[in-house]
mmCIF file of C-alpha atoms in Angstrom:
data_model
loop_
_atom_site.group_PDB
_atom_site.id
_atom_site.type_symbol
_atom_site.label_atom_id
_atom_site.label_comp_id
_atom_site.label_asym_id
_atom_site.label_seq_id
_atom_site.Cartn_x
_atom_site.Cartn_y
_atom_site.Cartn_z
ATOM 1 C CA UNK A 1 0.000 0.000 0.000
ATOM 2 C CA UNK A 2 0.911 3.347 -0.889
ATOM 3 C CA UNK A 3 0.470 6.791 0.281
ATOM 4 C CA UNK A 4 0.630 10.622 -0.475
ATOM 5 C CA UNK A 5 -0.044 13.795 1.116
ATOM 6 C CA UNK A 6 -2.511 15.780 -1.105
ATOM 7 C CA UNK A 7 -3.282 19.728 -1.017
ATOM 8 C CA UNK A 8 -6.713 20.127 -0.886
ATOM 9 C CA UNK A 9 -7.039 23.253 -1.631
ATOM 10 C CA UNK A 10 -5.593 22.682 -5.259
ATOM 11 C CA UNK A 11 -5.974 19.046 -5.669
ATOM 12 C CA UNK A 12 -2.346 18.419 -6.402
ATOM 13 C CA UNK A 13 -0.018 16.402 -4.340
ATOM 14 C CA UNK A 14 1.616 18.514 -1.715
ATOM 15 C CA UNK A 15 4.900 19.858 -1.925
ATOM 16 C CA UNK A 16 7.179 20.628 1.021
ATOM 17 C CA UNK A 17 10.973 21.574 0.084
ATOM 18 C CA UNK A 18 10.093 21.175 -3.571
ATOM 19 C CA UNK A 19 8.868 17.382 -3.019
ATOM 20 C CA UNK A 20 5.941 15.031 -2.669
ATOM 21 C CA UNK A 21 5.204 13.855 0.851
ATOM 22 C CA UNK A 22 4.860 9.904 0.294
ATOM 23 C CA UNK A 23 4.916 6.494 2.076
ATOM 24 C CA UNK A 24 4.790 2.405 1.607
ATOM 25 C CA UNK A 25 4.806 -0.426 2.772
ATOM 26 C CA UNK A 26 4.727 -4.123 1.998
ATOM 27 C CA UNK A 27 2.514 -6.400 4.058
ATOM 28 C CA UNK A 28 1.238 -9.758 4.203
ATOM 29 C CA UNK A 29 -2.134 -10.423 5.634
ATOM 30 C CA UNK A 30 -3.232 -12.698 8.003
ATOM 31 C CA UNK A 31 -6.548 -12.230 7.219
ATOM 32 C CA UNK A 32 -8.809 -11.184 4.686
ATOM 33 C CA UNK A 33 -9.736 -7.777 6.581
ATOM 34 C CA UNK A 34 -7.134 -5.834 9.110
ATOM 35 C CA UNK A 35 -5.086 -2.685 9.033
ATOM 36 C CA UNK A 36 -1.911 -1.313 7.950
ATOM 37 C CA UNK A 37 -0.319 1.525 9.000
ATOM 38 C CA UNK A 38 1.675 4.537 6.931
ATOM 39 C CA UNK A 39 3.646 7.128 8.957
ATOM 40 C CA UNK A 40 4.493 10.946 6.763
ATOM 41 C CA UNK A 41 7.118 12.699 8.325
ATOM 42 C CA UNK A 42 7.056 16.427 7.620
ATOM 43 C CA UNK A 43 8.240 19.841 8.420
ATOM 44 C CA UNK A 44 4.873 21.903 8.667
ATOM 45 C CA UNK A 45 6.456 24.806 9.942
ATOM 46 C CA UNK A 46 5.847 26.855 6.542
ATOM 47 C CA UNK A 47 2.022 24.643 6.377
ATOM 48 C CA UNK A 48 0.130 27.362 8.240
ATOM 49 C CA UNK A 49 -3.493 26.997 7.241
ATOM 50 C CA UNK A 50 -2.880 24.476 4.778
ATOM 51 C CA UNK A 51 -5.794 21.365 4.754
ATOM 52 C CA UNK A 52 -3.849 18.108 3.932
ATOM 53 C CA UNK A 53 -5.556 15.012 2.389
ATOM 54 C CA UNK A 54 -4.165 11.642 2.459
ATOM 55 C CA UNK A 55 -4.668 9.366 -0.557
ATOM 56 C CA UNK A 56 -3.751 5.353 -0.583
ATOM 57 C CA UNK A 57 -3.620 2.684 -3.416
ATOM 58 C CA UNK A 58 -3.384 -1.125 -2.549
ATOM 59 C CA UNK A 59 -1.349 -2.815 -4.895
ATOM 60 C CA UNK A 60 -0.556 -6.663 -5.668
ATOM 61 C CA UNK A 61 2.098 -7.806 -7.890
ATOM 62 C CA UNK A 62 2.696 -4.009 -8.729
ATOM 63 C CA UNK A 63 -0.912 -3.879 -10.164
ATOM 64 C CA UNK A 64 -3.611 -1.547 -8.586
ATOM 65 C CA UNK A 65 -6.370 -3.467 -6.995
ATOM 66 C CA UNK A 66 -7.984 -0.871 -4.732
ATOM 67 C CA UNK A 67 -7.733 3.131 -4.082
ATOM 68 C CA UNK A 68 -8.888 5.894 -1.648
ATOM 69 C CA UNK A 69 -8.690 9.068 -3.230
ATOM 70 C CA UNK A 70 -11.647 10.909 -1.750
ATOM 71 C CA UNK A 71 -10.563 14.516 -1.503
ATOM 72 C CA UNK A 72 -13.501 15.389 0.563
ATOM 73 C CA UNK A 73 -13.023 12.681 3.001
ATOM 74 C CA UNK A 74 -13.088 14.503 6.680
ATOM 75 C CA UNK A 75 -11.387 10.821 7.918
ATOM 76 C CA UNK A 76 -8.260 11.547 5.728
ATOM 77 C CA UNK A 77 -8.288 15.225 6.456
ATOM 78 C CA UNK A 78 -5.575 17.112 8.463
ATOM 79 C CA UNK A 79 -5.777 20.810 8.869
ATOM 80 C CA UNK A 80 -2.675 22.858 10.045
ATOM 81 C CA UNK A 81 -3.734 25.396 11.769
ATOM 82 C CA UNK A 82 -2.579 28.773 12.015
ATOM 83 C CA UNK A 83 -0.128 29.377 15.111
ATOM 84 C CA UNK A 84 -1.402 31.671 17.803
ATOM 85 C CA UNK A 85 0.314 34.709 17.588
ATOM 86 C CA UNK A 86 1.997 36.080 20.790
ATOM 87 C CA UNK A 87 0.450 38.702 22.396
ATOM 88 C CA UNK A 88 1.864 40.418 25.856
ATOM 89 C CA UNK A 89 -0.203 42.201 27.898
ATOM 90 C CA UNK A 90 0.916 44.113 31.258
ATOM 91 C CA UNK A 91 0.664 45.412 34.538
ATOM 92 C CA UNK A 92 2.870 48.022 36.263
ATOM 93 C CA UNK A 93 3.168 49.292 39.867
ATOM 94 C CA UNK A 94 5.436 50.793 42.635
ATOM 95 C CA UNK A 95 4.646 48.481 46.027
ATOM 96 C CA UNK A 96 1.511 47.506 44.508
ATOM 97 C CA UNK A 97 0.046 50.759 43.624
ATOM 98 C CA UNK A 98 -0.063 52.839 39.926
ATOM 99 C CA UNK A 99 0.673 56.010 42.231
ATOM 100 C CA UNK A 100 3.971 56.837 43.502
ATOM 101 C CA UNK A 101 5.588 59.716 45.562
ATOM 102 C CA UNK A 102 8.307 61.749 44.008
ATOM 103 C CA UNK A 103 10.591 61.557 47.360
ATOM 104 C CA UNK A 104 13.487 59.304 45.626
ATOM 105 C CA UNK A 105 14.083 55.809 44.078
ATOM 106 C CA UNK A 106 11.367 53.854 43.277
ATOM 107 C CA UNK A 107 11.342 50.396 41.358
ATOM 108 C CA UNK A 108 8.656 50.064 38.859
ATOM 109 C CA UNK A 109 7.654 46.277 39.086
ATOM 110 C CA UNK A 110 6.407 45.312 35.669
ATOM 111 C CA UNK A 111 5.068 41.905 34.983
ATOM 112 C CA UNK A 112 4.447 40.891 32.045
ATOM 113 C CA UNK A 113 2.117 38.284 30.663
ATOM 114 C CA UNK A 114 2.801 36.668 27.544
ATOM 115 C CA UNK A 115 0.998 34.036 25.461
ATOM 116 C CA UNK A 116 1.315 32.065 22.059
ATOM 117 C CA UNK A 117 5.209 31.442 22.616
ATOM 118 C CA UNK A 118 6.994 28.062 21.602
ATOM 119 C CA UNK A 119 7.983 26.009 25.216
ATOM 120 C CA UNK A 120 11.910 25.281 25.353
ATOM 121 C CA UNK A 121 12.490 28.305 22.862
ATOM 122 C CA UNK A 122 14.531 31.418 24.031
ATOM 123 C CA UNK A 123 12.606 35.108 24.279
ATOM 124 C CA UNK A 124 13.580 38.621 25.417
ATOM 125 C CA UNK A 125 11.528 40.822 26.626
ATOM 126 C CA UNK A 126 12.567 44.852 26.864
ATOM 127 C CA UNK A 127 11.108 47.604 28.065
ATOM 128 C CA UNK A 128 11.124 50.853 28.236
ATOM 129 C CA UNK A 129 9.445 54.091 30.493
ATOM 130 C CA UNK A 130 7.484 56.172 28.250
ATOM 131 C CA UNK A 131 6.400 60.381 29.260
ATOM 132 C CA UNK A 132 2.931 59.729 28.359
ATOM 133 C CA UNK A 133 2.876 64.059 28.370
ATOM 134 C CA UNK A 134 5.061 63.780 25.772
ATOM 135 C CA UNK A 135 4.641 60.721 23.847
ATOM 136 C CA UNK A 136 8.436 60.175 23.873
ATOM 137 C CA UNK A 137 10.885 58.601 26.317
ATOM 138 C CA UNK A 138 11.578 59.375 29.822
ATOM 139 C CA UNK A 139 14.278 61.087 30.357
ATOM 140 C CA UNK A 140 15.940 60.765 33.910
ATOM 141 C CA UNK A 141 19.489 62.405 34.000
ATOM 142 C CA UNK A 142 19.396 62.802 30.381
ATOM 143 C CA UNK A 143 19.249 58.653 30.274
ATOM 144 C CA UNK A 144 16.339 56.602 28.991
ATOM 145 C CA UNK A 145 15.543 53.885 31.459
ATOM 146 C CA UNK A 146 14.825 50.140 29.787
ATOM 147 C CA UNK A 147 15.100 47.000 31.039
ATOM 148 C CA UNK A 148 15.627 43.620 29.890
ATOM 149 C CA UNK A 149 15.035 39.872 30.585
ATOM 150 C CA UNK A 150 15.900 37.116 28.349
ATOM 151 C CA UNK A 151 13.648 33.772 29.441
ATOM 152 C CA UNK A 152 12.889 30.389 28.238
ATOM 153 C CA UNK A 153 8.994 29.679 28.659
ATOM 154 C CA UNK A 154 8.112 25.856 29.679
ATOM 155 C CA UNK A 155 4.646 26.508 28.737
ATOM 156 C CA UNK A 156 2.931 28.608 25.758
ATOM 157 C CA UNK A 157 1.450 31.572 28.266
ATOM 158 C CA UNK A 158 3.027 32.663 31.243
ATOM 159 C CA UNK A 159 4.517 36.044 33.051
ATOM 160 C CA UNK A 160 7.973 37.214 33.439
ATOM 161 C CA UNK A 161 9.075 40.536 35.403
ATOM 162 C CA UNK A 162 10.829 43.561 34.166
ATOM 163 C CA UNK A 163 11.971 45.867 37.077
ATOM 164 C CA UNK A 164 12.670 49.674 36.590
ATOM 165 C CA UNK A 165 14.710 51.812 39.058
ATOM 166 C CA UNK A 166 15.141 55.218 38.645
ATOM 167 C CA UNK A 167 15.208 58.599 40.660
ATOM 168 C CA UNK A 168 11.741 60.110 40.748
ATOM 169 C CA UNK A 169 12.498 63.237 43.113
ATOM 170 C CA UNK A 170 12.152 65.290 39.863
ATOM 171 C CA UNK A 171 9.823 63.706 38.274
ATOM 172 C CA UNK A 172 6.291 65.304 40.761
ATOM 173 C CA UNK A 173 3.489 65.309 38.544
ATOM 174 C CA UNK A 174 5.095 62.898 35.759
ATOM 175 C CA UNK A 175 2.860 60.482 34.305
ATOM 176 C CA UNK A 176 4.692 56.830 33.133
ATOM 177 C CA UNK A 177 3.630 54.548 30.848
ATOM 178 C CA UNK A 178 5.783 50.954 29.930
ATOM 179 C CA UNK A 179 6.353 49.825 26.988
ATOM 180 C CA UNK A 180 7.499 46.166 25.971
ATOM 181 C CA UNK A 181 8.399 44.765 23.076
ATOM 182 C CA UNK A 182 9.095 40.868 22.399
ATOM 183 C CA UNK A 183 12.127 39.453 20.200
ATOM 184 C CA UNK A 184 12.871 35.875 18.631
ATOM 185 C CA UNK A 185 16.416 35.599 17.374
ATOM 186 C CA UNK A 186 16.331 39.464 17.301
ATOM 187 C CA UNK A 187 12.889 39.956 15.425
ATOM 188 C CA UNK A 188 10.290 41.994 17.524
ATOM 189 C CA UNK A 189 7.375 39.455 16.901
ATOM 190 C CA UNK A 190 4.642 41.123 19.746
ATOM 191 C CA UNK A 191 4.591 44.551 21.746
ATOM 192 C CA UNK A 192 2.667 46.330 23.987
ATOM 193 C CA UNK A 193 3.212 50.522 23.401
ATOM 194 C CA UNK A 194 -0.432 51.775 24.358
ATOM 195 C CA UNK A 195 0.315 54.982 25.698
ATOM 196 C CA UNK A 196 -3.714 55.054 27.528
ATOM 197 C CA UNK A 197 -3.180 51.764 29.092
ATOM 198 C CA UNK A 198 -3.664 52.741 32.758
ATOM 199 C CA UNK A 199 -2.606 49.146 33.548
ATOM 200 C CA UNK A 200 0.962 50.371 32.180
ATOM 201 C CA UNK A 201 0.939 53.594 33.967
ATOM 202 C CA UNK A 202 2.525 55.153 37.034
ATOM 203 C CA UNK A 203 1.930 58.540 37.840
ATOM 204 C CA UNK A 204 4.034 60.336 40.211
ATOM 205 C CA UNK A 205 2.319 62.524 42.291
ATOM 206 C CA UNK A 206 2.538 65.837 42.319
ATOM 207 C CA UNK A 207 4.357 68.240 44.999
ATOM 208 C CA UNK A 208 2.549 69.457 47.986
ATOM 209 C CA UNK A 209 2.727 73.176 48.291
ATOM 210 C CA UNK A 210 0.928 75.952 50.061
#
């Protein structure tokens, strides 16, 4: 019996590197009914959305005696389906609160939750603090202030924490947004930059005064 991996959506046999996907095997019955098995071994990393349909012909004495070529059969039918795209979203606070008093250090604990990611693969994550008055980076000393993590997820979703420390004595009335952004191998593939985000946002409060 012989095998091969059919695109459905044209109705011609399936190419992956340039070649059909096929498989055989030679068996000997012990019986007049029973089942055989055919294993396909393929890279469907470039097969997003792709619906794969798997046609057999029983031969004896290298002459056809019996097919199943039924294009529309559901029980031969393999879809690959589109990858989840990551997606990060965020929270942001100084000791637990999005308010923060302009007497000093403070550490901006940002956690960041992340889904759609390949387990065992490596990630970074960087960030950076955002003027939301401004729409441009914050500026403390003259000196943006980012942070970075690189992590290895051992499941699809998860959180990891970015932590900022900076000087906020002259930064009263200052609002602060985060911004993250995601790399692969180097290639931003999610981000989170929504400057209205309140859960992204620390505003230092203003200066008491008479």
């Amino acid at each position: 019996v012989s095998g091969i991996l059919m695109d459905k959506a044209t109705g011609e046999p399936l190419l992956v590197d340039g070649a059909e996907v096929t498989a055989e095997v030679e068996f000997t019955p012990e019986s007049a009914d029973g089942t055989v098995e055919l294993a396909y071994t393929l890279d469907t990393s470039t097969l997003a959305g792709t619906t794969i349909v798997v046609f057999e012909t029983l031969y004896q004495d290298d002459v056809e005696i019996a097919a199943h070529a039924d294009i529309n059969d559901k029980n031969q039918t393999v879809e690959i389906t589109e990858p989840e795209k990551p997606t990060l979203g965020t929270s942001a606070t100084v000791d637990g609160s999005h308010i923060a008093d302009p007497t000093g250090e403070i550490t901006i604990v940002d956690v960041v939750e992340y889904s759609g990611l390949n387990p065992g693969e490596t990630y970074t994550v960087s960030g950076i603090l955002m003027d939301k008055a401004t729409g441009e980076p914050l500026l403390v000393d003259e000196a943006e202030v980012t942070a970075e993590v690189e992590f290895t997820p051992e499941e699809s979703a998860g959180t990891v924490e970015l932590n900022y420390t900076l000087n906020a004595s002259a930064l009263a009335g200052t609002t602060i947004v985060v911004f993250e952004t995601l790399y692969s191998d180097g290639v931003e593939i999610a981000a989170h930059t929504d400057i209205n985000d309140e859960a992204q946002t620390i505003t230092i409060e203003p200066r008491g005064g008479l």
